[in-house]
């Protein structure tokens, strides 16, 4: 067998391989050095296909290829804004337990899927090449998996109508076989975060003031972010490692936590337990276990492959929660452990699995309804056993990015509740700017991070209105069937349906197909830049559908409440931007 090559510019320059039909129009070739790997494809009861590859404990490369056809885009967990087609010399990624997931979906211009796959084991590092082969007019995906004593597994979903339905089939499959962390009700309630509101300039009195206002506005959880800890001032992480409260900011941290909890909020504190800064008092003790610098400024990374490091992290986190009465933690920068990947010292993903298993067990013994927030990029099915609040990566002030990232996360969120990045806006901006941030987080649990005492009355009214609407529509937005459209269209028209209620949010000026006769209630959210929604009414036969339409401005003020008859065709509704219309069937 020809040795596998690592430095070819395009996949066409790799050593030739024999391809065989796999599924639909997809062909496969499997290579492993020093052995003849065997593979089988089996149909599962749910209609998915399971590829098993036995490479006799050798590294293996799985090559997938299919005709370009009418391909429009390729989605994968690390896609970010690059979700259209790229050349195969450009499409490369490395995924692991704490950074992405070996999964992908190629779809055409109708939205139908051409290839949808996911590895069954999310822990090991997998290197992936993907993109258009210019030489062969094909789309290719190459997966390089490490040696394993057990057969490798890859799930495939046959071609279907949309990326959301195909990825949903994978999500359902993983959910059936994953011991996800329980999700208490508090994990599904709006959050107040201190990060954008205060950055590191937090103190007990200020946080308690915001907590009271947040509880009154409709929040159920408070997250105290970076800055609460000793040496937690100034950007950078040179002071990380001690994880004890800064007594200048919080003279009695335990009493402070209790006062916040008395408002009705659950309380979480931020911690980056693998970071070790040279200014920390414990630095000399742990420096030999943190030999590699982090990719974030000022700190080194504790090596989780060392048993003493794992024991230290668990003890630190348990002590913080137990001694101060916290409901949980926001665990950050776990992905920094990947600085040790490939150094020959052992698999980082397996070490993190041990660490996080020990941590969850120890914390649940202290707090049975434990809350743990995990921030992207570690939100794949491998991490749902270790966190129940799955948060979008940072996008301050960017409502579109929050929408895209939270929907991306939800596509493969096996367990837990998907949370938005904390919402930031300027108190001097028009009220529509505040509402835009809230609407951008509709399909996730919203986190709020502005100084509530400094908001003008119309901003506060908009906050209360949208949090109330979100709570009312949570069964649709979080638990319903969500159809967001093509990923490369950035989810500008999203449908969420459950229990006879349809929520449609539209983020561009376009005709919005609606079927009022099929639902007792249709909620139309106008996130476009025009003061109207153009409906394309479907399914209203004969005399049409009798409805009552209630229209609200973005701050909750009622603009109109009248009966209407919706007949097939186009109809314009005067819905203010960042407002909504509720269409209820009559009779």
Coordinates of C-alpha atoms in Angstrom, one line a residue:
X1 CA 0.0 0.0 0.0
X2 CA 1.4 3.4 -0.9
X3 CA 2.2 5.6 2.1
X4 CA -0.3 8.3 2.8
X5 CA 0.9 11.8 1.8
X6 CA 0.5 14.9 4.0
X7 CA 1.8 17.8 1.8
X8 CA -0.1 17.6 -1.4
X9 CA -1.6 20.9 -2.4
X10 CA -4.9 19.4 -3.8
X11 CA -6.5 16.1 -3.1
X12 CA -6.0 15.2 -6.8
X13 CA -2.2 15.1 -6.1
X14 CA -2.6 12.4 -3.3
X15 CA -1.7 8.8 -4.0
X16 CA -4.4 7.2 -6.2
X17 CA -7.0 5.1 -4.5
X18 CA -9.7 2.8 -5.6
X19 CA -13.2 4.2 -5.1
X20 CA -16.4 2.2 -4.6
X21 CA -20.1 3.3 -4.5
X22 CA -21.2 4.1 -0.9
X23 CA -24.6 5.9 -0.8
X24 CA -26.6 8.0 -3.2
X25 CA -24.0 9.5 -5.5
X26 CA -21.2 9.3 -2.9
X27 CA -18.2 7.1 -3.5
X28 CA -15.6 6.0 -0.9
X29 CA -12.0 4.9 -0.7
X30 CA -10.3 3.7 2.5
X31 CA -6.6 3.7 3.1
X32 CA -4.3 2.7 6.0
X33 CA -0.5 2.2 6.0
X34 CA 0.7 -1.4 6.2
X35 CA -2.7 -3.0 6.1
X36 CA -5.8 -3.6 3.9
X37 CA -8.6 -1.9 5.8
X38 CA -12.1 -3.4 5.6
X39 CA -15.3 -1.5 5.6
X40 CA -19.1 -2.2 5.7
X41 CA -22.2 -0.1 5.3
X42 CA -25.3 -1.1 7.3
X43 CA -28.8 0.4 7.2
X44 CA -30.0 1.3 10.7
X45 CA -33.6 1.1 11.9
X46 CA -34.0 4.9 11.8
X47 CA -32.9 4.9 8.1
X48 CA -29.4 6.2 8.7
X49 CA -26.4 4.3 7.5
X50 CA -23.5 3.2 9.6
X51 CA -20.0 2.9 8.0
X52 CA -17.6 0.7 10.0
X53 CA -13.9 0.7 9.1
X54 CA -11.5 -1.8 10.6
X55 CA -7.9 -0.8 10.0
X56 CA -6.2 -3.2 12.4
X57 CA -5.1 -0.5 14.9
X58 CA -3.5 1.7 12.2
X59 CA -4.3 5.3 11.3
X60 CA -6.9 5.4 8.6
X61 CA -8.0 7.8 5.8
X62 CA -11.5 7.8 4.6
X63 CA -12.0 9.6 1.3
X64 CA -15.5 10.6 0.1
X65 CA -16.2 12.0 -3.3
X66 CA -19.4 12.9 -5.2
X67 CA -20.3 14.9 -8.4
X68 CA -20.7 18.6 -7.9
X69 CA -24.2 18.6 -9.3
X70 CA -25.9 21.8 -8.2
X71 CA -24.0 22.1 -4.9
X72 CA -24.4 25.4 -3.2
X73 CA -22.7 25.2 0.2
X74 CA -21.0 23.0 2.8
X75 CA -21.8 23.3 6.5
X76 CA -19.6 22.0 9.3
X77 CA -19.3 22.9 13.0
X78 CA -16.3 25.1 12.5
X79 CA -17.7 26.8 9.4
X80 CA -18.2 30.3 10.9
X81 CA -18.9 32.6 8.0
X82 CA -17.2 30.3 5.4
X83 CA -20.2 28.1 4.4
X84 CA -20.2 28.4 0.7
X85 CA -18.0 26.1 -1.5
X86 CA -14.2 26.3 -1.2
X87 CA -11.5 24.6 -3.2
X88 CA -10.0 21.4 -1.7
X89 CA -6.7 23.2 -1.2
X90 CA -8.4 25.6 1.2
X91 CA -10.8 23.5 3.1
X92 CA -9.0 22.1 6.1
X93 CA -9.8 21.7 9.8
X94 CA -8.8 19.7 12.9
X95 CA -11.5 18.8 15.3
X96 CA -11.5 17.2 18.7
X97 CA -13.7 16.8 21.9
X98 CA -13.2 20.5 22.8
X99 CA -12.9 22.0 19.3
X100 CA -15.6 21.3 16.8
X101 CA -16.8 17.8 15.6
X102 CA -16.2 15.6 12.6
X103 CA -19.4 16.3 10.8
X104 CA -20.5 18.0 7.6
X105 CA -23.4 18.6 5.3
X106 CA -23.2 19.4 1.5
X107 CA -26.4 20.8 0.0
X108 CA -27.7 22.2 -3.3
X109 CA -29.4 25.4 -4.3
X110 CA -32.9 23.9 -3.5
X111 CA -31.6 23.2 0.1
X112 CA -31.6 19.4 -0.5
X113 CA -28.7 17.5 1.0
X114 CA -26.1 15.7 -1.1
X115 CA -23.9 14.4 1.7
X116 CA -24.4 14.4 5.5
X117 CA -22.1 12.6 7.8
X118 CA -20.7 12.5 11.4
X119 CA -18.2 10.4 13.2
X120 CA -19.6 8.3 16.0
X121 CA -16.7 9.0 18.4
X122 CA -16.3 12.7 19.1
X123 CA -13.2 12.4 21.3
X124 CA -10.2 11.7 19.1
X125 CA -8.5 14.3 17.0
X126 CA -9.6 14.1 13.4
X127 CA -8.0 16.0 10.5
X128 CA -10.3 16.9 7.7
X129 CA -9.8 18.1 4.1
X130 CA -12.8 19.2 2.1
X131 CA -13.8 21.2 -0.9
X132 CA -14.2 21.3 -4.7
X133 CA -11.7 19.2 -6.6
X134 CA -10.9 21.5 -9.5
X135 CA -9.3 18.7 -11.5
X136 CA -12.2 16.3 -11.2
X137 CA -15.4 18.6 -10.9
X138 CA -16.3 16.8 -7.7
X139 CA -16.7 17.6 -4.0
X140 CA -14.4 15.7 -1.7
X141 CA -14.1 15.1 2.0
X142 CA -11.1 13.3 3.5
X143 CA -11.1 12.2 7.1
X144 CA -7.8 11.2 8.8
X145 CA -8.5 9.3 11.9
X146 CA -6.0 8.1 14.5
X147 CA -5.2 4.4 15.2
X148 CA -7.9 2.6 17.2
X149 CA -8.3 -0.9 18.5
X150 CA -12.0 -0.7 17.7
X151 CA -13.5 -0.1 14.3
X152 CA -14.1 3.5 13.3
X153 CA -17.8 4.5 12.8
X154 CA -19.2 7.2 10.5
X155 CA -22.9 7.9 10.3
X156 CA -24.5 8.9 7.0
X157 CA -27.9 10.4 6.3
X158 CA -29.4 9.7 2.9
X159 CA -30.2 12.7 0.7
X160 CA -33.1 14.7 2.2
X161 CA -35.0 18.0 1.8
X162 CA -32.8 20.2 4.0
X163 CA -29.6 20.5 6.1
X164 CA -31.7 21.0 9.2
X165 CA -33.6 17.8 8.8
X166 CA -30.5 15.8 7.9
X167 CA -28.5 17.1 10.8
X168 CA -31.6 16.7 13.0
X169 CA -31.6 13.0 12.2
X170 CA -27.9 12.8 13.3
X171 CA -28.9 14.8 16.5
X172 CA -31.7 12.4 17.3
X173 CA -29.4 9.4 16.8
X174 CA -26.8 10.8 19.1
X175 CA -29.4 11.8 21.7
X176 CA -30.6 8.2 21.9
X177 CA -27.2 6.9 22.8
X178 CA -25.7 9.8 24.8
X179 CA -25.8 10.3 28.6
X180 CA -26.5 14.0 28.4
X181 CA -26.3 16.1 31.5
X182 CA -29.7 16.8 33.1
X183 CA -31.1 20.2 32.2
X184 CA -32.8 21.9 35.1
X185 CA -35.5 24.5 34.5
X186 CA -33.0 27.2 35.4
X187 CA -30.8 26.3 32.5
X188 CA -33.7 27.3 30.2
X189 CA -34.4 30.7 31.8
X190 CA -33.0 34.1 30.6
X191 CA -29.6 35.0 32.0
X192 CA -28.0 38.2 33.2
X193 CA -24.3 38.2 32.5
X194 CA -21.9 40.7 33.9
X195 CA -19.3 40.5 31.1
X196 CA -20.2 43.2 28.5
X197 CA -21.9 45.3 31.2
X198 CA -18.9 45.5 33.5
X199 CA -16.0 43.6 31.9
X200 CA -13.7 43.0 34.9
X201 CA -14.9 46.1 36.8
X202 CA -17.4 44.1 39.0
X203 CA -18.1 44.6 42.7
X204 CA -20.7 43.2 45.1
X205 CA -23.0 46.3 45.3
X206 CA -23.1 46.8 41.6
X207 CA -23.8 43.2 40.8
X208 CA -26.6 43.0 43.4
X209 CA -28.2 46.1 41.9
X210 CA -28.2 44.5 38.5
X211 CA -29.4 41.2 39.9
X212 CA -32.6 42.8 41.4
X213 CA -33.4 44.6 38.1
X214 CA -32.7 41.5 36.0
X215 CA -35.0 39.3 38.2
X216 CA -37.7 41.9 37.8
X217 CA -37.2 42.0 34.0
X218 CA -37.7 38.2 33.6
X219 CA -34.2 36.7 34.1
X220 CA -33.7 33.5 36.2
X221 CA -29.9 33.2 36.3
X222 CA -26.9 35.5 36.9
X223 CA -23.4 34.7 35.6
X224 CA -20.6 36.6 37.3
X225 CA -17.9 36.6 34.6
X226 CA -14.1 37.4 34.7
X227 CA -13.0 39.9 37.3
X228 CA -14.4 38.5 40.5
X229 CA -11.2 36.6 41.4
X230 CA -7.9 37.6 43.0
X231 CA -5.7 39.3 40.4
X232 CA -8.6 39.5 38.0
X233 CA -8.1 43.0 36.7
X234 CA -6.7 44.1 33.4
X235 CA -7.2 42.2 30.1
X236 CA -5.2 39.1 29.8
X237 CA -4.9 36.0 32.0
X238 CA -1.6 36.4 33.8
X239 CA -3.3 36.3 37.2
X240 CA -5.3 33.1 36.6
X241 CA -4.8 30.1 38.8
X242 CA -5.7 30.9 42.4
X243 CA -9.5 31.2 41.9
X244 CA -10.2 32.9 45.2
X245 CA -12.5 36.0 45.5
X246 CA -11.0 39.5 45.3
X247 CA -11.8 40.8 48.8
X248 CA -11.5 44.4 47.7
X249 CA -14.4 43.8 45.3
X250 CA -16.3 41.2 47.3
X251 CA -15.6 41.6 51.0
X252 CA -17.8 38.6 51.8
X253 CA -18.4 36.7 48.6
X254 CA -20.5 34.0 50.3
X255 CA -22.9 36.5 51.7
X256 CA -23.0 38.3 48.4
X257 CA -24.0 35.1 46.5
X258 CA -26.8 34.6 49.1
X259 CA -28.2 38.1 48.6
X260 CA -28.3 37.6 44.8
X261 CA -30.0 34.2 45.2
X262 CA -32.6 35.9 47.5
X263 CA -33.8 37.8 44.4
X264 CA -34.8 34.5 42.8
X265 CA -31.8 34.2 40.5
X266 CA -29.5 31.2 40.3
X267 CA -25.8 32.2 40.6
X268 CA -22.9 31.0 38.4
X269 CA -19.3 32.2 38.4
X270 CA -16.8 32.2 35.6
X271 CA -13.6 30.0 35.8
X272 CA -10.9 29.0 33.4
X273 CA -9.5 26.1 35.4
X274 CA -6.8 25.1 33.0
X275 CA -5.1 28.5 32.8
X276 CA -2.1 29.3 35.0
X277 CA -0.7 32.8 35.0
X278 CA 2.8 33.8 36.3
X279 CA 1.3 36.3 38.6
X280 CA -0.8 33.7 40.5
X281 CA 0.3 32.8 44.0
X282 CA 0.1 29.1 43.1
X283 CA 2.3 29.6 39.9
X284 CA 5.5 28.1 41.3
X285 CA 3.7 25.1 42.6
X286 CA 2.1 24.2 39.3
X287 CA 4.4 25.7 36.7
X288 CA 6.1 22.3 35.8
X289 CA 2.6 20.9 35.0
X290 CA 1.9 23.8 32.6
X291 CA 4.9 23.9 30.3
X292 CA 3.2 25.3 27.2
X293 CA 1.8 28.8 26.7
X294 CA -1.9 29.3 26.0
X295 CA -3.1 30.9 22.8
X296 CA -4.9 33.5 24.9
X297 CA -2.5 36.2 26.3
X298 CA -0.5 36.0 29.5
X299 CA -1.1 32.4 30.7
X300 CA 0.1 28.9 30.4
X301 CA -2.0 25.7 30.2
X302 CA -2.2 23.0 32.8
X303 CA -1.8 19.6 31.1
X304 CA -5.0 17.6 31.8
X305 CA -3.3 14.4 31.0
X306 CA -1.6 14.5 34.4
X307 CA -3.7 12.9 37.2
X308 CA -2.6 15.5 39.7
X309 CA -3.8 18.3 37.4
X310 CA -7.2 16.7 37.1
X311 CA -7.4 16.3 40.8
X312 CA -6.4 19.9 41.3
X313 CA -9.0 21.2 38.8
X314 CA -11.8 19.1 40.4
X315 CA -10.9 20.3 43.9
X316 CA -10.7 23.9 42.9
X317 CA -14.1 23.9 41.2
X318 CA -15.8 21.9 44.0
X319 CA -14.4 24.2 46.7
X320 CA -15.6 27.3 44.9
X321 CA -19.2 26.0 44.4
X322 CA -19.5 24.4 47.9
X323 CA -17.9 27.1 50.0
X324 CA -19.8 30.0 48.4
X325 CA -23.2 28.5 47.7
X326 CA -23.0 28.7 43.9
X327 CA -25.4 26.9 41.7
X328 CA -22.7 26.1 39.1
X329 CA -19.9 27.4 37.0
X330 CA -19.2 28.9 33.6
X331 CA -16.2 26.7 32.4
X332 CA -14.1 28.6 29.9
X333 CA -11.0 28.0 27.7
X334 CA -11.1 24.2 27.9
X335 CA -10.1 24.2 24.3
X336 CA -6.7 25.6 25.4
X337 CA -5.7 22.0 26.3
X338 CA -5.3 21.4 22.6
X339 CA -1.8 23.1 22.8
X340 CA -0.7 19.6 23.8
X341 CA -2.2 17.7 20.9
X342 CA 0.1 15.6 18.9
X343 CA 3.1 16.0 21.2
X344 CA 3.3 12.2 21.8
X345 CA 2.3 12.6 25.5
X346 CA -1.2 11.0 25.1
X347 CA -4.6 11.8 23.7
X348 CA -5.8 15.2 25.0
X349 CA -9.5 14.4 24.3
X350 CA -9.4 11.2 26.4
X351 CA -7.7 13.1 29.2
X352 CA -10.4 15.8 29.1
X353 CA -13.1 13.1 29.1
X354 CA -11.6 11.8 32.4
X355 CA -11.3 15.3 33.9
X356 CA -14.8 16.4 33.0
X357 CA -16.4 13.1 34.1
X358 CA -14.7 13.4 37.5
X359 CA -15.7 17.1 37.7
X360 CA -19.3 16.5 36.9
X361 CA -19.6 13.7 39.4
X362 CA -18.0 15.7 42.2
X363 CA -20.0 18.8 41.5
X364 CA -23.4 17.0 41.3
X365 CA -22.6 15.5 44.7
X366 CA -22.6 19.1 46.0
X367 CA -25.4 20.6 43.8
X368 CA -27.9 18.0 42.4
X369 CA -29.4 20.6 40.1
X370 CA -26.0 21.7 38.9
X371 CA -25.6 24.4 36.1
X372 CA -22.5 24.2 33.9
X373 CA -22.1 26.6 31.0
X374 CA -19.8 25.6 28.0
X375 CA -18.9 28.1 25.4
X376 CA -18.3 27.3 21.7
X377 CA -16.3 25.7 20.2
X378 CA -16.9 22.7 22.5
X379 CA -20.6 22.1 22.0
X380 CA -20.6 18.8 20.0
X381 CA -22.3 15.6 21.2
X382 CA -19.2 14.6 23.1
X383 CA -19.5 17.5 25.5
X384 CA -23.2 17.3 26.4
X385 CA -22.4 14.9 29.2
X386 CA -20.4 17.8 30.8
X387 CA -22.5 20.9 30.4
X388 CA -26.2 21.9 30.2
X389 CA -25.9 25.5 29.0
X390 CA -24.3 25.5 25.5
X391 CA -23.3 29.1 24.7
X392 CA -22.5 30.7 21.4
X393 CA -19.1 32.1 20.9
X394 CA -18.4 35.8 21.4
X395 CA -20.1 38.3 19.0
X396 CA -20.6 41.5 21.0
X397 CA -23.3 43.7 19.5
X398 CA -23.7 41.5 16.4
X399 CA -27.4 40.3 16.3
X400 CA -26.8 38.5 12.9
X401 CA -23.8 36.6 14.2
X402 CA -25.8 35.6 17.4
X403 CA -28.7 34.3 15.2
X404 CA -26.4 32.3 13.0
X405 CA -24.2 30.9 15.7
X406 CA -27.0 29.9 18.0
X407 CA -28.9 28.1 15.2
X408 CA -25.6 26.4 14.1
X409 CA -25.1 25.2 17.6
X410 CA -28.7 23.9 17.9
X411 CA -28.4 21.9 14.7
X412 CA -26.3 19.3 16.5
X413 CA -27.1 20.1 20.2
X414 CA -27.8 16.7 21.5
X415 CA -28.6 17.8 25.1
X416 CA -28.5 21.0 27.1
X417 CA -30.0 24.4 26.3
X418 CA -28.4 26.5 23.6
X419 CA -27.6 30.0 24.9
X420 CA -26.9 33.2 23.1
X421 CA -23.7 35.3 23.5
X422 CA -24.6 38.0 26.0
X423 CA -26.5 40.8 24.4
X424 CA -24.8 44.2 24.2
X425 CA -26.3 47.4 22.9
X426 CA -25.8 51.2 23.4
X427 CA -28.3 52.8 25.7
X428 CA -28.2 56.0 23.5
X429 CA -29.2 54.0 20.4
X430 CA -32.8 53.9 19.1
X431 CA -35.0 51.3 20.8
X432 CA -35.0 49.2 17.6
X433 CA -31.3 48.6 18.2
X434 CA -32.0 47.1 21.6
X435 CA -34.9 45.0 20.2
X436 CA -32.7 43.8 17.3
X437 CA -30.3 42.1 19.8
X438 CA -33.2 40.4 21.5
X439 CA -34.7 39.2 18.3
X440 CA -31.3 37.9 17.1
X441 CA -31.3 35.5 20.1
X442 CA -34.8 34.2 19.6
X443 CA -33.7 30.6 18.9
X444 CA -31.7 30.3 22.1
X445 CA -31.9 31.1 25.8
X446 CA -31.1 34.9 25.8
X447 CA -28.3 36.3 27.9
X448 CA -28.5 40.0 28.7
X449 CA -25.3 42.1 29.5
X450 CA -26.1 45.8 29.7
X451 CA -26.3 48.1 32.7
X452 CA -30.0 47.8 33.3
X453 CA -30.0 50.9 35.6
X454 CA -28.8 53.0 32.7
X455 CA -31.4 52.0 30.1
X456 CA -34.0 54.5 29.0
X457 CA -37.7 53.5 29.6
X458 CA -38.4 52.4 26.1
X459 CA -35.4 50.1 26.1
X460 CA -36.6 48.5 29.4
X461 CA -40.0 48.2 27.9
X462 CA -38.6 46.4 24.9
X463 CA -36.5 44.1 27.1
X464 CA -39.6 43.1 29.2
X465 CA -41.7 42.6 26.1
X466 CA -39.3 40.4 24.3
X467 CA -38.4 38.3 27.3
X468 CA -42.1 37.8 28.0
X469 CA -42.7 36.8 24.3
X470 CA -39.7 34.5 24.4
X471 CA -41.0 32.8 27.6
X472 CA -44.4 32.4 26.0
X473 CA -43.0 31.0 22.8
X474 CA -40.3 28.8 24.3
X475 CA -42.0 25.5 23.4
X476 CA -41.7 26.5 19.7
X477 CA -38.4 28.3 19.8
X478 CA -36.4 25.8 21.8
X479 CA -38.3 22.6 21.6
X480 CA -40.3 22.7 18.3
X481 CA -39.4 21.8 14.8
X482 CA -37.1 24.5 13.6
X483 CA -36.6 25.0 9.8
X484 CA -34.0 27.8 9.3
X485 CA -33.3 27.4 5.6
X486 CA -30.0 27.1 3.8
X487 CA -26.9 27.8 6.0
X488 CA -25.3 30.0 3.4
X489 CA -28.4 32.2 3.4
X490 CA -27.6 32.9 7.1
X491 CA -31.0 31.8 8.3
X492 CA -32.9 34.9 7.2
X493 CA -36.3 33.2 7.3
X494 CA -36.7 30.8 10.3
X495 CA -39.8 28.7 11.1
X496 CA -40.4 27.2 14.5
X497 CA -43.5 25.0 15.0
X498 CA -45.0 23.1 17.9
X499 CA -48.5 22.6 19.5
X500 CA -50.4 24.3 16.7
X501 CA -48.3 27.5 16.9
X502 CA -46.0 28.7 14.2
X503 CA -43.3 31.3 14.8
X504 CA -41.8 32.9 11.7
X505 CA -39.0 35.4 12.0
X506 CA -37.8 37.2 8.9
X507 CA -34.5 39.1 8.7
X508 CA -34.6 40.5 5.2
X509 CA -37.2 42.1 2.9
X510 CA -38.9 39.1 1.2
X511 CA -42.3 37.5 0.8
X512 CA -43.0 35.2 3.7
X513 CA -45.0 32.1 3.0
X514 CA -47.7 31.5 5.7
X515 CA -50.4 28.9 6.2
X516 CA -52.8 30.4 8.6
X517 CA -55.4 27.7 8.2
X518 CA -53.0 25.1 9.6
X519 CA -52.2 26.8 12.9
X520 CA -54.3 28.2 15.7
X521 CA -51.7 31.0 16.0
X522 CA -48.9 32.3 13.7
X523 CA -46.4 34.8 15.2
X524 CA -44.6 36.9 12.6
X525 CA -41.4 38.7 13.8
X526 CA -40.2 41.5 11.6
X527 CA -36.4 41.7 12.0
X528 CA -36.0 43.3 8.6
X529 CA -35.3 47.0 8.0
X530 CA -38.7 47.9 6.6
X531 CA -41.9 48.6 8.5
X532 CA -43.9 45.8 6.9
X533 CA -44.1 42.1 6.3
X534 CA -45.3 40.9 2.9
X535 CA -47.2 37.6 3.4
X536 CA -47.6 35.0 0.7
X537 CA -50.8 33.3 2.0
X538 CA -51.0 29.6 1.2
X539 CA -53.7 27.1 1.8
X540 CA -56.6 29.5 2.4
X541 CA -59.2 28.2 0.0
X542 CA -62.5 29.7 -1.1
X543 CA -63.5 32.6 1.1
X544 CA -60.2 32.6 2.9
X545 CA -59.2 32.2 6.5
X546 CA -60.8 34.4 9.2
X547 CA -58.2 35.6 11.6
X548 CA -57.6 38.3 14.3
X549 CA -54.3 40.1 13.8
X550 CA -52.6 41.9 16.7
X551 CA -49.6 44.1 15.8
X552 CA -47.0 45.2 18.4
X553 CA -44.2 47.7 18.1
X554 CA -40.7 46.6 19.3
X555 CA -41.3 48.0 22.8
X556 CA -44.6 46.1 23.1
X557 CA -47.0 48.9 22.3
X558 CA -50.1 47.6 20.5
X559 CA -50.4 49.2 17.1
X560 CA -53.5 47.4 15.7
X561 CA -56.0 44.7 16.7
X562 CA -58.5 43.9 14.0
X563 CA -60.3 40.9 12.3
X564 CA -59.0 40.1 8.8
X565 CA -59.7 37.5 6.1
X566 CA -56.5 36.1 4.6
X567 CA -57.0 34.9 1.0
X568 CA -54.3 33.2 -1.2
X569 CA -51.7 35.5 -2.6
X570 CA -49.7 38.4 -1.4
X571 CA -50.7 40.7 1.4
X572 CA -48.8 43.4 3.2
X573 CA -49.0 43.9 7.0
X574 CA -47.9 47.2 8.6
X575 CA -45.6 45.6 11.2
X576 CA -43.0 48.0 12.5
X577 CA -39.3 46.9 12.3
X578 CA -38.4 44.7 15.3
X579 CA -42.1 44.4 16.0
X580 CA -44.4 41.4 15.7
X581 CA -47.8 40.4 14.5
X582 CA -49.9 37.6 16.1
X583 CA -52.3 36.0 13.7
X584 CA -55.0 33.9 15.5
X585 CA -57.6 31.8 13.7
X586 CA -61.2 32.7 14.4
X587 CA -63.7 29.9 14.8

